[in-house]
Amino acid sequence: MFDLNTILRPHIITLTPYSSARDEYTGKEGIFLDANENAFGSTIDGSASEDHYNRYPDPHQQAIKAKLAPIKGVRPTQIFIGNGSDEPIDLLVRATCTPGSDSILILPPTYGMYEVSAAINDVQLIKVPLTTDFQIDVPVVLAAIQPRTKLLFVCSPNNPTGNLIDREAIITLLTHFNGLVVVDEAYIDFADTESFTALLDQYPNLVVLQTFSKAWGLAALRSGMCFASEALIEVLNKIKPPYNVSGPTQQLLLKALNQVPAKDAMVSQILAQREELIAKLLNLPLVRHVYPSDANFILVKFDDPKAVFDYLIDQQIIVRDRHRVKLCEGCLRITVGTPSENEQVLAMLKTYANHLTTTV
Ligand SMILES: *Cc1c(COP(=O)(O)O)cnc(C)c1O
Protein backbone atom coordinates (compact mmCIF):
# COMPACT_ATOMS: atom_id res chain seq x y z
CA MET A 1 0.00 0.00 0.00
CA PHE A 2 1.26 3.46 -0.91
CA ASP A 3 1.69 5.83 2.02
CA LEU A 4 2.94 9.32 1.16
CA ASN A 5 4.39 9.75 4.65
CA THR A 6 6.81 6.87 4.13
CA ILE A 7 7.97 8.44 0.86
CA LEU A 8 8.56 11.99 2.10
CA ARG A 9 11.73 12.92 3.96
CA PRO A 10 10.78 13.18 7.64
CA HIS A 11 11.86 16.81 8.01
CA ILE A 12 9.71 17.77 5.02
CA ILE A 13 6.63 16.36 6.74
CA THR A 14 7.18 18.58 9.77
CA LEU A 15 8.53 21.61 7.90
CA THR A 16 6.92 24.98 8.59
CA PRO A 17 6.93 26.75 5.22
CA TYR A 18 7.78 30.41 4.67
CA SER A 19 4.59 32.40 4.97
CA SER A 20 4.64 35.17 2.37
CA ALA A 21 2.88 38.50 2.78
CA ARG A 22 0.47 37.47 0.02
CA ASP A 23 -0.35 34.26 1.90
CA GLU A 24 -1.41 36.11 5.00
CA TYR A 25 -3.76 38.54 3.28
CA THR A 26 -5.30 37.40 0.02
CA GLY A 27 -7.77 40.25 -0.63
CA LYS A 28 -7.33 42.33 -3.78
CA GLU A 29 -8.34 45.76 -2.43
CA GLY A 30 -6.49 47.74 0.21
CA ILE A 31 -3.41 49.74 1.00
CA PHE A 32 -0.62 47.20 0.73
CA LEU A 33 2.16 48.06 3.13
CA ASP A 34 3.02 44.47 4.05
CA ALA A 35 5.60 43.29 1.51
CA ASN A 36 8.11 46.15 1.30
CA GLU A 37 7.29 46.69 -2.36
CA ASN A 38 7.72 50.07 -4.03
CA ALA A 39 4.33 51.78 -3.69
CA PHE A 40 5.29 54.46 -6.25
CA GLY A 41 5.40 51.97 -9.11
CA SER A 42 8.24 50.57 -11.16
CA THR A 43 10.76 52.00 -13.57
CA ILE A 44 8.95 50.34 -16.48
CA ASP A 45 5.25 50.61 -15.50
CA GLY A 46 2.92 51.36 -18.39
CA SER A 47 -0.56 52.89 -18.30
CA ALA A 48 -2.62 49.68 -18.36
CA SER A 49 -3.16 47.87 -15.05
CA GLU A 50 -1.44 44.73 -16.36
CA ASP A 51 1.63 46.83 -17.15
CA HIS A 52 2.41 47.32 -13.46
CA TYR A 53 5.27 45.31 -12.04
CA ASN A 54 5.80 46.66 -8.52
CA ARG A 55 3.66 44.08 -6.70
CA TYR A 56 4.52 40.46 -5.88
CA PRO A 57 2.46 37.97 -7.92
CA ASP A 58 0.00 35.39 -6.58
CA PRO A 59 2.25 32.72 -5.00
CA HIS A 60 -0.32 30.02 -5.84
CA GLN A 61 -1.26 31.11 -9.39
CA GLN A 62 -4.95 30.62 -8.61
CA ALA A 63 -6.30 32.28 -11.76
CA ILE A 64 -4.17 29.99 -13.92
CA LYS A 65 -5.16 26.87 -12.01
CA ALA A 66 -8.85 27.83 -12.28
CA LYS A 67 -8.53 28.07 -16.08
CA LEU A 68 -6.24 25.07 -16.48
CA ALA A 69 -8.25 22.64 -14.32
CA PRO A 70 -11.23 22.22 -16.71
CA ILE A 71 -8.90 22.05 -19.73
CA LYS A 72 -7.03 19.15 -18.11
CA GLY A 73 -9.99 17.54 -16.34
CA VAL A 74 -8.44 17.83 -12.88
CA ARG A 75 -9.17 19.88 -9.74
CA PRO A 76 -7.21 23.12 -9.21
CA THR A 77 -5.83 21.61 -6.00
CA GLN A 78 -4.22 18.81 -8.05
CA ILE A 79 -2.10 21.33 -10.00
CA PHE A 80 1.36 22.72 -9.32
CA ILE A 81 2.84 25.32 -11.69
CA GLY A 82 6.61 25.48 -11.79
CA ASN A 83 9.44 27.49 -13.32
CA GLY A 84 9.63 24.97 -16.16
CA SER A 85 8.83 21.31 -15.47
CA ASP A 86 12.45 21.09 -14.41
CA GLU A 87 11.36 22.77 -11.16
CA PRO A 88 8.87 20.07 -10.08
CA ILE A 89 11.42 17.39 -11.10
CA ASP A 90 13.90 18.90 -8.65
CA LEU A 91 11.28 19.51 -5.96
CA LEU A 92 10.10 15.90 -6.18
CA VAL A 93 13.64 14.65 -5.68
CA ARG A 94 14.26 17.00 -2.77
CA ALA A 95 10.93 16.22 -1.07
CA THR A 96 11.43 12.48 -1.14
CA CYS A 97 15.12 11.55 -1.33
CA THR A 98 17.58 11.83 1.52
CA PRO A 99 21.00 12.57 -0.02
CA GLY A 100 23.45 9.69 0.19
CA SER A 101 20.89 7.03 0.99
CA ASP A 102 17.75 7.21 -1.16
CA SER A 103 17.50 6.52 -4.87
CA ILE A 104 15.50 7.27 -7.98
CA LEU A 105 15.01 4.89 -10.89
CA ILE A 106 15.19 5.99 -14.53
CA LEU A 107 14.75 4.21 -17.85
CA PRO A 108 17.45 5.31 -20.30
CA PRO A 109 17.69 6.45 -23.00
CA THR A 110 15.58 9.24 -21.59
CA TYR A 111 15.43 12.91 -20.66
CA GLY A 112 18.66 14.06 -19.00
CA MET A 113 17.27 16.19 -16.21
CA TYR A 114 16.21 13.29 -13.96
CA GLU A 115 19.82 12.13 -13.71
CA VAL A 116 21.14 15.68 -13.28
CA SER A 117 18.62 16.40 -10.54
CA ALA A 118 19.64 13.21 -8.74
CA ALA A 119 23.32 14.15 -9.08
CA ILE A 120 22.79 17.71 -7.80
CA ASN A 121 20.99 16.34 -4.78
CA ASP A 122 23.50 13.52 -4.18
CA VAL A 123 20.78 10.96 -4.70
CA GLN A 124 21.57 7.51 -6.05
CA LEU A 125 20.54 6.66 -9.55
CA ILE A 126 19.29 3.25 -10.62
CA LYS A 127 19.24 2.83 -14.40
CA VAL A 128 17.19 0.14 -16.09
CA PRO A 129 17.55 0.49 -19.86
CA LEU A 130 14.49 0.36 -22.06
CA THR A 131 14.22 -2.66 -24.33
CA THR A 132 15.54 -2.39 -27.91
CA ASP A 133 12.05 -1.32 -29.00
CA PHE A 134 12.17 1.42 -26.32
CA GLN A 135 9.62 -0.12 -23.94
CA ILE A 136 9.79 -0.91 -20.23
CA ASP A 137 11.13 -4.29 -19.17
CA VAL A 138 8.68 -4.46 -16.25
CA PRO A 139 10.06 -7.51 -14.37
CA VAL A 140 13.60 -6.10 -14.54
CA VAL A 141 12.38 -2.72 -13.27
CA LEU A 142 10.46 -4.29 -10.39
CA ALA A 143 13.51 -6.38 -9.48
CA ALA A 144 15.79 -3.32 -9.57
CA ILE A 145 13.70 -1.31 -7.10
CA GLN A 146 15.44 -1.00 -3.74
CA PRO A 147 13.80 -0.45 -0.35
CA ARG A 148 15.02 3.17 -0.47
CA THR A 149 13.91 3.87 -4.04
CA LYS A 150 11.49 6.78 -3.80
CA LEU A 151 10.84 7.87 -7.39
CA LEU A 152 10.55 6.21 -10.76
CA PHE A 153 10.59 8.45 -13.84
CA VAL A 154 8.78 7.34 -16.99
CA CYS A 155 8.93 9.68 -19.97
CA SER A 156 6.05 9.07 -22.38
CA PRO A 157 6.28 9.97 -25.21
CA ASN A 158 9.93 9.38 -24.45
CA ASN A 159 12.69 11.85 -25.24
CA PRO A 160 14.89 11.19 -27.29
CA THR A 161 13.24 8.08 -28.79
CA GLY A 162 9.88 9.75 -29.53
CA ASN A 163 7.62 6.79 -28.73
CA LEU A 164 4.79 6.35 -26.26
CA ILE A 165 5.47 3.89 -23.45
CA ASP A 166 3.01 1.03 -23.14
CA ARG A 167 0.15 2.13 -20.88
CA GLU A 168 -0.31 -1.23 -19.18
CA ALA A 169 3.39 -1.36 -18.26
CA ILE A 170 3.10 2.01 -16.49
CA ILE A 171 -0.05 0.86 -14.71
CA THR A 172 1.76 -2.27 -13.52
CA LEU A 173 4.50 -0.07 -12.06
CA LEU A 174 1.89 2.16 -10.38
CA THR A 175 0.32 -0.91 -8.82
CA HIS A 176 3.50 -2.66 -7.67
CA PHE A 177 5.80 0.22 -6.69
CA ASN A 178 5.15 1.91 -3.37
CA GLY A 179 7.05 5.05 -4.33
CA LEU A 180 6.02 7.79 -6.74
CA VAL A 181 5.71 7.03 -10.44
CA VAL A 182 6.36 10.26 -12.33
CA VAL A 183 5.00 10.17 -15.88
CA ASP A 184 6.62 12.97 -17.87
CA GLU A 185 4.16 13.90 -20.61
CA ALA A 186 6.05 16.87 -22.07
CA TYR A 187 5.06 15.68 -25.58
CA ILE A 188 1.56 14.36 -24.84
CA ASP A 189 -0.14 16.90 -27.15
CA PHE A 190 1.56 15.26 -30.15
CA ALA A 191 0.45 11.73 -29.23
CA ASP A 192 -2.83 10.05 -30.00
CA THR A 193 -3.55 8.89 -26.45
CA GLU A 194 -5.21 9.85 -23.21
CA SER A 195 -3.17 11.60 -20.53
CA PHE A 196 -2.41 9.75 -17.30
CA THR A 197 -4.06 12.69 -15.48
CA ALA A 198 -7.30 10.71 -15.92
CA LEU A 199 -5.92 8.16 -13.41
CA LEU A 200 -4.88 10.59 -10.66
CA ASP A 201 -7.80 9.75 -8.37
CA GLN A 202 -7.15 6.04 -8.83
CA TYR A 203 -3.40 6.04 -8.04
CA PRO A 204 -2.22 8.23 -5.14
CA ASN A 205 1.40 7.52 -6.16
CA LEU A 206 0.94 8.94 -9.68
CA VAL A 207 2.55 12.24 -10.67
CA VAL A 208 2.09 13.65 -14.18
CA LEU A 209 4.35 16.33 -15.63
CA GLN A 210 3.44 18.47 -18.61
CA THR A 211 4.91 21.67 -19.95
CA PHE A 212 4.05 24.92 -21.72
CA SER A 213 7.39 24.71 -23.56
CA LYS A 214 6.45 22.40 -26.43
CA ALA A 215 2.90 22.32 -27.89
CA TRP A 216 1.96 25.67 -26.34
CA GLY A 217 5.04 27.29 -27.84
CA LEU A 218 6.01 29.06 -24.62
CA ALA A 219 9.50 27.77 -23.89
CA ALA A 220 10.69 31.30 -23.16
CA LEU A 221 8.26 31.66 -20.26
CA ARG A 222 9.72 28.70 -18.34
CA SER A 223 6.48 27.12 -17.17
CA GLY A 224 5.66 23.54 -16.39
CA MET A 225 2.70 21.75 -14.91
CA CYS A 226 2.71 19.02 -12.30
CA PHE A 227 -0.46 17.08 -11.53
CA ALA A 228 -0.70 14.86 -8.46
CA SER A 229 -2.72 14.06 -5.36
CA GLU A 230 -3.81 17.05 -3.26
CA ALA A 231 -1.53 15.85 -0.45
CA LEU A 232 1.56 15.81 -2.66
CA ILE A 233 0.73 19.16 -4.29
CA GLU A 234 0.54 20.66 -0.79
CA VAL A 235 4.04 19.37 -0.12
CA LEU A 236 5.40 20.88 -3.35
CA ASN A 237 3.74 24.20 -2.45
CA LYS A 238 5.39 24.03 0.96
CA ILE A 239 8.92 23.67 -0.42
CA LYS A 240 8.83 25.80 -3.58
CA PRO A 241 10.29 29.30 -3.60
CA PRO A 242 7.30 31.48 -2.62
CA TYR A 243 6.94 33.44 -5.88
CA ASN A 244 8.23 30.81 -8.31
CA VAL A 245 6.10 31.96 -11.27
CA SER A 246 6.59 35.63 -12.14
CA GLY A 247 3.74 38.10 -12.61
CA PRO A 248 4.29 38.66 -16.35
CA THR A 249 4.53 34.88 -16.84
CA GLN A 250 1.21 34.42 -15.04
CA GLN A 251 -0.44 37.08 -17.23
CA LEU A 252 0.90 35.49 -20.39
CA LEU A 253 -0.12 31.99 -19.31
CA LEU A 254 -3.67 33.23 -18.68
CA LYS A 255 -3.71 34.72 -22.15
CA ALA A 256 -2.41 31.47 -23.64
CA LEU A 257 -5.03 29.40 -21.83
CA ASN A 258 -7.69 31.39 -23.72
CA GLN A 259 -6.08 30.25 -26.98
CA VAL A 260 -6.52 26.48 -26.85
CA PRO A 261 -7.74 26.36 -30.49
CA ALA A 262 -4.59 28.20 -31.64
CA LYS A 263 -2.46 25.64 -29.79
CA ASP A 264 -4.43 22.78 -31.34
CA ALA A 265 -4.04 24.30 -34.81
CA MET A 266 -0.25 24.48 -34.37
CA VAL A 267 -0.18 20.88 -33.13
CA SER A 268 -2.08 19.77 -36.28
CA GLN A 269 0.42 21.56 -38.49
CA ILE A 270 3.34 20.00 -36.61
CA LEU A 271 1.78 16.54 -36.93
CA ALA A 272 1.27 16.99 -40.67
CA GLN A 273 4.87 18.17 -41.02
CA ARG A 274 6.09 15.25 -38.93
CA GLU A 275 4.46 12.71 -41.25
CA GLU A 276 5.80 14.49 -44.33
CA LEU A 277 9.30 14.72 -42.88
CA ILE A 278 9.27 11.02 -41.94
CA ALA A 279 8.14 10.02 -45.44
CA LYS A 280 10.81 12.13 -47.10
CA LEU A 281 13.58 11.01 -44.75
CA LEU A 282 12.71 7.40 -45.55
CA ASN A 283 13.44 8.17 -49.22
CA LEU A 284 17.00 9.25 -48.50
CA PRO A 285 19.54 6.43 -49.03
CA LEU A 286 21.69 8.13 -46.39
CA VAL A 287 19.10 7.36 -43.73
CA ARG A 288 19.36 3.93 -42.19
CA HIS A 289 16.27 4.08 -40.00
CA VAL A 290 13.52 6.48 -38.99
CA TYR A 291 11.91 5.63 -35.67
CA PRO A 292 8.16 6.16 -35.39
CA SER A 293 7.30 9.30 -33.45
CA ASP A 294 4.51 10.28 -31.05
CA ALA A 295 6.26 13.59 -30.39
CA ASN A 296 7.37 16.76 -32.24
CA PHE A 297 10.78 15.32 -33.07
CA ILE A 298 12.12 12.32 -34.93
CA LEU A 299 14.97 10.01 -34.05
CA VAL A 300 16.87 9.20 -37.23
CA LYS A 301 19.66 6.68 -37.70
CA PHE A 302 22.54 7.41 -40.10
CA ASP A 303 25.61 5.42 -41.12
CA ASP A 304 27.90 8.27 -40.15
CA PRO A 305 25.90 10.45 -37.72
CA LYS A 306 28.84 12.58 -36.60
CA ALA A 307 29.70 13.56 -40.19
CA VAL A 308 26.05 14.36 -40.95
CA PHE A 309 25.76 16.38 -37.74
CA ASP A 310 28.93 18.37 -38.52
CA TYR A 311 27.83 18.97 -42.10
CA LEU A 312 24.45 20.28 -40.94
CA ILE A 313 26.14 22.53 -38.36
CA ASP A 314 28.29 23.99 -41.16
CA GLN A 315 25.04 24.82 -42.95
CA GLN A 316 23.71 26.39 -39.72
CA ILE A 317 21.20 23.61 -39.24
CA ILE A 318 21.37 22.49 -35.65
CA VAL A 319 19.99 19.09 -34.68
CA ARG A 320 20.59 17.08 -31.52
CA ASP A 321 23.44 14.61 -31.60
CA ARG A 322 22.39 11.48 -29.69
CA HIS A 323 24.74 8.98 -31.40
CA ARG A 324 26.77 8.34 -28.25
CA VAL A 325 23.65 7.51 -26.21
CA LYS A 326 23.19 3.79 -25.54
CA LEU A 327 20.43 2.29 -27.72
CA CYS A 328 20.54 5.44 -29.88
CA GLU A 329 23.81 4.59 -31.61
CA GLY A 330 23.97 6.27 -35.00
CA CYS A 331 21.10 8.61 -34.20
CA LEU A 332 20.40 12.29 -34.53
CA ARG A 333 17.24 13.80 -33.05
CA ILE A 334 15.54 16.24 -35.39
CA THR A 335 12.81 18.58 -34.18
CA VAL A 336 9.94 19.03 -36.63
CA GLY A 337 10.25 22.56 -38.00
CA THR A 338 8.22 24.76 -40.32
CA PRO A 339 7.65 23.48 -43.88
CA SER A 340 10.50 25.64 -45.15
CA GLU A 341 12.88 24.55 -42.38
CA ASN A 342 12.09 20.90 -43.02
CA GLU A 343 12.64 21.36 -46.76
CA GLN A 344 16.03 22.90 -46.04
CA VAL A 345 17.12 20.02 -43.78
CA LEU A 346 16.07 17.52 -46.44
CA ALA A 347 17.81 19.52 -49.17
CA MET A 348 21.02 19.66 -47.12
CA LEU A 349 20.91 15.93 -46.44
CA LYS A 350 20.57 15.35 -50.20
CA THR A 351 23.45 17.70 -50.93
CA TYR A 352 25.55 15.91 -48.34
CA ALA A 353 24.78 12.53 -49.92
CA ASN A 354 25.65 13.81 -53.41
CA HIS A 355 28.86 15.28 -52.12
CA LEU A 356 29.73 11.87 -50.64
CA THR A 357 29.17 9.99 -53.90
CA THR A 358 31.12 12.53 -55.96
CA THR A 359 34.15 12.66 -53.66
CA VAL A 360 34.57 8.95 -52.99
C1 LIG B 1 11.30 19.60 -23.00
C2 LIG B 1 11.04 18.64 -21.93
C3 LIG B 1 10.54 19.06 -20.70
C4 LIG B 1 10.18 20.49 -20.50
O1 LIG B 1 10.97 21.16 -19.65
P1 LIG B 1 10.58 22.65 -19.24
O2 LIG B 1 11.46 22.88 -18.07
O3 LIG B 1 9.12 22.64 -18.89
O4 LIG B 1 10.85 23.51 -20.41
C5 LIG B 1 10.25 18.12 -19.73
N1 LIG B 1 10.46 16.82 -19.95
C6 LIG B 1 10.92 16.38 -21.12
C7 LIG B 1 11.08 14.94 -21.34
C8 LIG B 1 11.26 17.27 -22.13
O5 LIG B 1 11.76 16.81 -23.28
PDB file of N, CA, C and O in Angstrom, residues 103-141:
ATOM      1  N   SER A 103      17.221   6.602  -3.438  1.00  0.00           N
ATOM      2  CA  SER A 103      17.503   6.517  -4.872  1.00  0.00           C
ATOM      3  C   SER A 103      16.276   6.835  -5.714  1.00  0.00           C
ATOM      4  O   SER A 103      15.134   6.762  -5.239  1.00  0.00           O
ATOM      5  N   ILE A 104      16.552   7.166  -6.972  1.00  0.00           N
ATOM      6  CA  ILE A 104      15.499   7.265  -7.978  1.00  0.00           C
ATOM      7  C   ILE A 104      15.830   6.267  -9.084  1.00  0.00           C
ATOM      8  O   ILE A 104      16.980   5.894  -9.266  1.00  0.00           O
ATOM      9  N   LEU A 105      14.796   5.852  -9.805  1.00  0.00           N
ATOM     10  CA  LEU A 105      15.010   4.892 -10.895  1.00  0.00           C
ATOM     11  C   LEU A 105      14.602   5.549 -12.213  1.00  0.00           C
ATOM     12  O   LEU A 105      13.536   6.149 -12.306  1.00  0.00           O
ATOM     13  N   ILE A 106      15.508   5.445 -13.207  1.00  0.00           N
ATOM     14  CA  ILE A 106      15.189   5.987 -14.526  1.00  0.00           C
ATOM     15  C   ILE A 106      15.362   4.918 -15.595  1.00  0.00           C
ATOM     16  O   ILE A 106      15.991   3.877 -15.357  1.00  0.00           O
ATOM     17  N   LEU A 107      14.804   5.193 -16.769  1.00  0.00           N
ATOM     18  CA  LEU A 107      14.745   4.208 -17.847  1.00  0.00           C
ATOM     19  C   LEU A 107      15.415   4.756 -19.110  1.00  0.00           C
ATOM     20  O   LEU A 107      14.758   5.203 -20.029  1.00  0.00           O
ATOM     21  N   PRO A 108      16.760   4.727 -19.152  1.00  0.00           N
ATOM     22  CA  PRO A 108      17.448   5.305 -20.299  1.00  0.00           C
ATOM     23  C   PRO A 108      17.301   4.445 -21.563  1.00  0.00           C
ATOM     24  O   PRO A 108      17.113   3.235 -21.451  1.00  0.00           O
ATOM     25  N   PRO A 109      17.408   5.035 -22.763  1.00  0.00           N
ATOM     26  CA  PRO A 109      17.693   6.449 -22.997  1.00  0.00           C
ATOM     27  C   PRO A 109      16.479   7.320 -22.693  1.00  0.00           C
ATOM     28  O   PRO A 109      15.384   7.028 -23.162  1.00  0.00           O
ATOM     29  N   THR A 110      16.705   8.371 -21.925  1.00  0.00           N
ATOM     30  CA  THR A 110      15.580   9.243 -21.591  1.00  0.00           C
ATOM     31  C   THR A 110      16.066  10.662 -21.324  1.00  0.00           C
ATOM     32  O   THR A 110      17.250  10.973 -21.481  1.00  0.00           O
ATOM     33  N   TYR A 111      15.158  11.503 -20.917  1.00  0.00           N
ATOM     34  CA  TYR A 111      15.427  12.913 -20.665  1.00  0.00           C
ATOM     35  C   TYR A 111      16.530  13.067 -19.604  1.00  0.00           C
ATOM     36  O   TYR A 111      16.505  12.374 -18.584  1.00  0.00           O
ATOM     37  N   GLY A 112      17.476  13.960 -19.849  1.00  0.00           N
ATOM     38  CA  GLY A 112      18.657  14.056 -19.000  1.00  0.00           C
ATOM     39  C   GLY A 112      18.461  14.686 -17.633  1.00  0.00           C
ATOM     40  O   GLY A 112      19.291  14.480 -16.739  1.00  0.00           O
ATOM     41  N   MET A 113      17.382  15.438 -17.457  1.00  0.00           N
ATOM     42  CA  MET A 113      17.271  16.194 -16.206  1.00  0.00           C
ATOM     43  C   MET A 113      17.022  15.329 -14.964  1.00  0.00           C
ATOM     44  O   MET A 113      17.336  15.742 -13.855  1.00  0.00           O
ATOM     45  N   TYR A 114      16.456  14.130 -15.148  1.00  0.00           N
ATOM     46  CA  TYR A 114      16.214  13.285 -13.963  1.00  0.00           C
ATOM     47  C   TYR A 114      17.555  12.926 -13.324  1.00  0.00           C
ATOM     48  O   TYR A 114      17.723  13.009 -12.105  1.00  0.00           O
ATOM     49  N   GLU A 115      18.496  12.528 -14.193  1.00  0.00           N
ATOM     50  CA  GLU A 115      19.821  12.133 -13.712  1.00  0.00           C
ATOM     51  C   GLU A 115      20.554  13.325 -13.114  1.00  0.00           C
ATOM     52  O   GLU A 115      21.199  13.211 -12.061  1.00  0.00           O
ATOM     53  N   VAL A 116      20.457  14.478 -13.773  1.00  0.00           N
ATOM     54  CA  VAL A 116      21.142  15.676 -13.280  1.00  0.00           C
ATOM     55  C   VAL A 116      20.566  16.088 -11.919  1.00  0.00           C
ATOM     56  O   VAL A 116      21.299  16.413 -10.984  1.00  0.00           O
ATOM     57  N   SER A 117      19.266  16.035 -11.807  1.00  0.00           N
ATOM     58  CA  SER A 117      18.621  16.401 -10.544  1.00  0.00           C
ATOM     59  C   SER A 117      19.064  15.465  -9.419  1.00  0.00           C
ATOM     60  O   SER A 117      19.327  15.903  -8.296  1.00  0.00           O
ATOM     61  N   ALA A 118      19.171  14.169  -9.740  1.00  0.00           N
ATOM     62  CA  ALA A 118      19.641  13.207  -8.741  1.00  0.00           C
ATOM     63  C   ALA A 118      21.085  13.543  -8.350  1.00  0.00           C
ATOM     64  O   ALA A 118      21.430  13.555  -7.165  1.00  0.00           O
ATOM     65  N   ALA A 119      21.912  13.857  -9.355  1.00  0.00           N
ATOM     66  CA  ALA A 119      23.323  14.151  -9.083  1.00  0.00           C
ATOM     67  C   ALA A 119      23.456  15.422  -8.233  1.00  0.00           C
ATOM     68  O   ALA A 119      24.232  15.451  -7.273  1.00  0.00           O
ATOM     69  N   ILE A 120      22.706  16.453  -8.567  1.00  0.00           N
ATOM     70  CA  ILE A 120      22.786  17.710  -7.804  1.00  0.00           C
ATOM     71  C   ILE A 120      22.441  17.449  -6.340  1.00  0.00           C
ATOM     72  O   ILE A 120      23.050  18.003  -5.432  1.00  0.00           O
ATOM     73  N   ASN A 121      21.451  16.593  -6.141  1.00  0.00           N
ATOM     74  CA  ASN A 121      20.986  16.340  -4.781  1.00  0.00           C
ATOM     75  C   ASN A 121      21.697  15.164  -4.104  1.00  0.00           C
ATOM     76  O   ASN A 121      21.286  14.736  -3.019  1.00  0.00           O
ATOM     77  N   ASP A 122      22.752  14.646  -4.735  1.00  0.00           N
ATOM     78  CA  ASP A 122      23.499  13.522  -4.178  1.00  0.00           C
ATOM     79  C   ASP A 122      22.586  12.340  -3.864  1.00  0.00           C
ATOM     80  O   ASP A 122      22.636  11.736  -2.797  1.00  0.00           O
ATOM     81  N   VAL A 123      21.736  12.055  -4.842  1.00  0.00           N
ATOM     82  CA  VAL A 123      20.782  10.963  -4.702  1.00  0.00           C
ATOM     83  C   VAL A 123      21.208   9.863  -5.658  1.00  0.00           C
ATOM     84  O   VAL A 123      21.612  10.129  -6.787  1.00  0.00           O
ATOM     85  N   GLN A 124      21.142   8.627  -5.206  1.00  0.00           N
ATOM     86  CA  GLN A 124      21.571   7.507  -6.045  1.00  0.00           C
ATOM     87  C   GLN A 124      20.667   7.314  -7.238  1.00  0.00           C
ATOM     88  O   GLN A 124      19.458   7.559  -7.154  1.00  0.00           O
ATOM     89  N   LEU A 125      21.285   6.837  -8.314  1.00  0.00           N
ATOM     90  CA  LEU A 125      20.542   6.657  -9.553  1.00  0.00           C
ATOM     91  C   LEU A 125      20.554   5.184  -9.928  1.00  0.00           C
ATOM     92  O   LEU A 125      21.613   4.568 -10.034  1.00  0.00           O
ATOM     93  N   ILE A 126      19.378   4.615 -10.108  1.00  0.00           N
ATOM     94  CA  ILE A 126      19.289   3.249 -10.623  1.00  0.00           C
ATOM     95  C   ILE A 126      18.811   3.348 -12.065  1.00  0.00           C
ATOM     96  O   ILE A 126      17.797   3.980 -12.338  1.00  0.00           O
ATOM     97  N   LYS A 127      19.598   2.757 -12.983  1.00  0.00           N
ATOM     98  CA  LYS A 127      19.236   2.833 -14.398  1.00  0.00           C
ATOM     99  C   LYS A 127      18.815   1.466 -14.882  1.00  0.00           C
ATOM    100  O   LYS A 127      19.586   0.513 -14.784  1.00  0.00           O
ATOM    101  N   VAL A 128      17.627   1.365 -15.420  1.00  0.00           N
ATOM    102  CA  VAL A 128      17.190   0.139 -16.088  1.00  0.00           C
ATOM    103  C   VAL A 128      16.900   0.512 -17.544  1.00  0.00           C
ATOM    104  O   VAL A 128      15.929   1.208 -17.814  1.00  0.00           O
ATOM    105  N   PRO A 129      17.763   0.090 -18.459  1.00  0.00           N
ATOM    106  CA  PRO A 129      17.552   0.487 -19.860  1.00  0.00           C
ATOM    107  C   PRO A 129      16.205   0.030 -20.399  1.00  0.00           C
ATOM    108  O   PRO A 129      15.676  -1.010 -19.981  1.00  0.00           O
ATOM    109  N   LEU A 130      15.670   0.803 -21.318  1.00  0.00           N
ATOM    110  CA  LEU A 130      14.493   0.364 -22.064  1.00  0.00           C
ATOM    111  C   LEU A 130      14.909  -0.824 -22.926  1.00  0.00           C
ATOM    112  O   LEU A 130      16.099  -1.062 -23.150  1.00  0.00           O
ATOM    113  N   THR A 131      13.921  -1.560 -23.411  1.00  0.00           N
ATOM    114  CA  THR A 131      14.222  -2.664 -24.328  1.00  0.00           C
ATOM    115  C   THR A 131      14.658  -2.068 -25.672  1.00  0.00           C
ATOM    116  O   THR A 131      14.578  -0.852 -25.861  1.00  0.00           O
ATOM    117  N   THR A 132      15.078  -2.920 -26.626  1.00  0.00           N
ATOM    118  CA  THR A 132      15.542  -2.387 -27.914  1.00  0.00           C
ATOM    119  C   THR A 132      14.393  -1.732 -28.684  1.00  0.00           C
ATOM    120  O   THR A 132      14.634  -0.918 -29.571  1.00  0.00           O
ATOM    121  N   ASP A 133      13.150  -2.063 -28.362  1.00  0.00           N
ATOM    122  CA  ASP A 133      12.049  -1.320 -28.997  1.00  0.00           C
ATOM    123  C   ASP A 133      11.544  -0.192 -28.083  1.00  0.00           C
ATOM    124  O   ASP A 133      10.405   0.267 -28.197  1.00  0.00           O
ATOM    125  N   PHE A 134      12.410   0.237 -27.175  1.00  0.00           N
ATOM    126  CA  PHE A 134      12.174   1.423 -26.322  1.00  0.00           C
ATOM    127  C   PHE A 134      10.941   1.292 -25.425  1.00  0.00           C
ATOM    128  O   PHE A 134      10.196   2.250 -25.222  1.00  0.00           O
ATOM    129  N   GLN A 135      10.714   0.088 -24.907  1.00  0.00           N
ATOM    130  CA  GLN A 135       9.624  -0.118 -23.945  1.00  0.00           C
ATOM    131  C   GLN A 135      10.202  -0.545 -22.591  1.00  0.00           C
ATOM    132  O   GLN A 135      11.388  -0.837 -22.489  1.00  0.00           O
ATOM    133  N   ILE A 136       9.335  -0.575 -21.576  1.00  0.00           N
ATOM    134  CA  ILE A 136       9.791  -0.908 -20.229  1.00  0.00           C
ATOM    135  C   ILE A 136       9.876  -2.424 -20.060  1.00  0.00           C
ATOM    136  O   ILE A 136       8.932  -3.142 -20.383  1.00  0.00           O
ATOM    137  N   ASP A 137      11.008  -2.885 -19.540  1.00  0.00           N
ATOM    138  CA  ASP A 137      11.128  -4.288 -19.167  1.00  0.00           C
ATOM    139  C   ASP A 137      10.617  -4.392 -17.725  1.00  0.00           C
ATOM    140  O   ASP A 137      11.384  -4.270 -16.765  1.00  0.00           O
ATOM    141  N   VAL A 138       9.323  -4.591 -17.572  1.00  0.00           N
ATOM    142  CA  VAL A 138       8.685  -4.458 -16.254  1.00  0.00           C
ATOM    143  C   VAL A 138       9.292  -5.360 -15.179  1.00  0.00           C
ATOM    144  O   VAL A 138       9.613  -4.880 -14.084  1.00  0.00           O
ATOM    145  N   PRO A 139       9.482  -6.674 -15.439  1.00  0.00           N
ATOM    146  CA  PRO A 139      10.057  -7.511 -14.374  1.00  0.00           C
ATOM    147  C   PRO A 139      11.440  -7.018 -13.935  1.00  0.00           C
ATOM    148  O   PRO A 139      11.760  -7.052 -12.746  1.00  0.00           O
ATOM    149  N   VAL A 140      12.253  -6.581 -14.889  1.00  0.00           N
ATOM    150  CA  VAL A 140      13.596  -6.103 -14.541  1.00  0.00           C
ATOM    151  C   VAL A 140      13.493  -4.828 -13.695  1.00  0.00           C
ATOM    152  O   VAL A 140      14.223  -4.658 -12.717  1.00  0.00           O
ATOM    153  N   VAL A 141      12.574  -3.950 -14.052  1.00  0.00           N
ATOM    154  CA  VAL A 141      12.385  -2.718 -13.266  1.00  0.00           C
ATOM    155  C   VAL A 141      11.939  -3.072 -11.849  1.00  0.00           C
ATOM    156  O   VAL A 141      12.502  -2.577 -10.864  1.00  0.00           O
TER     157      VAL A 141
END
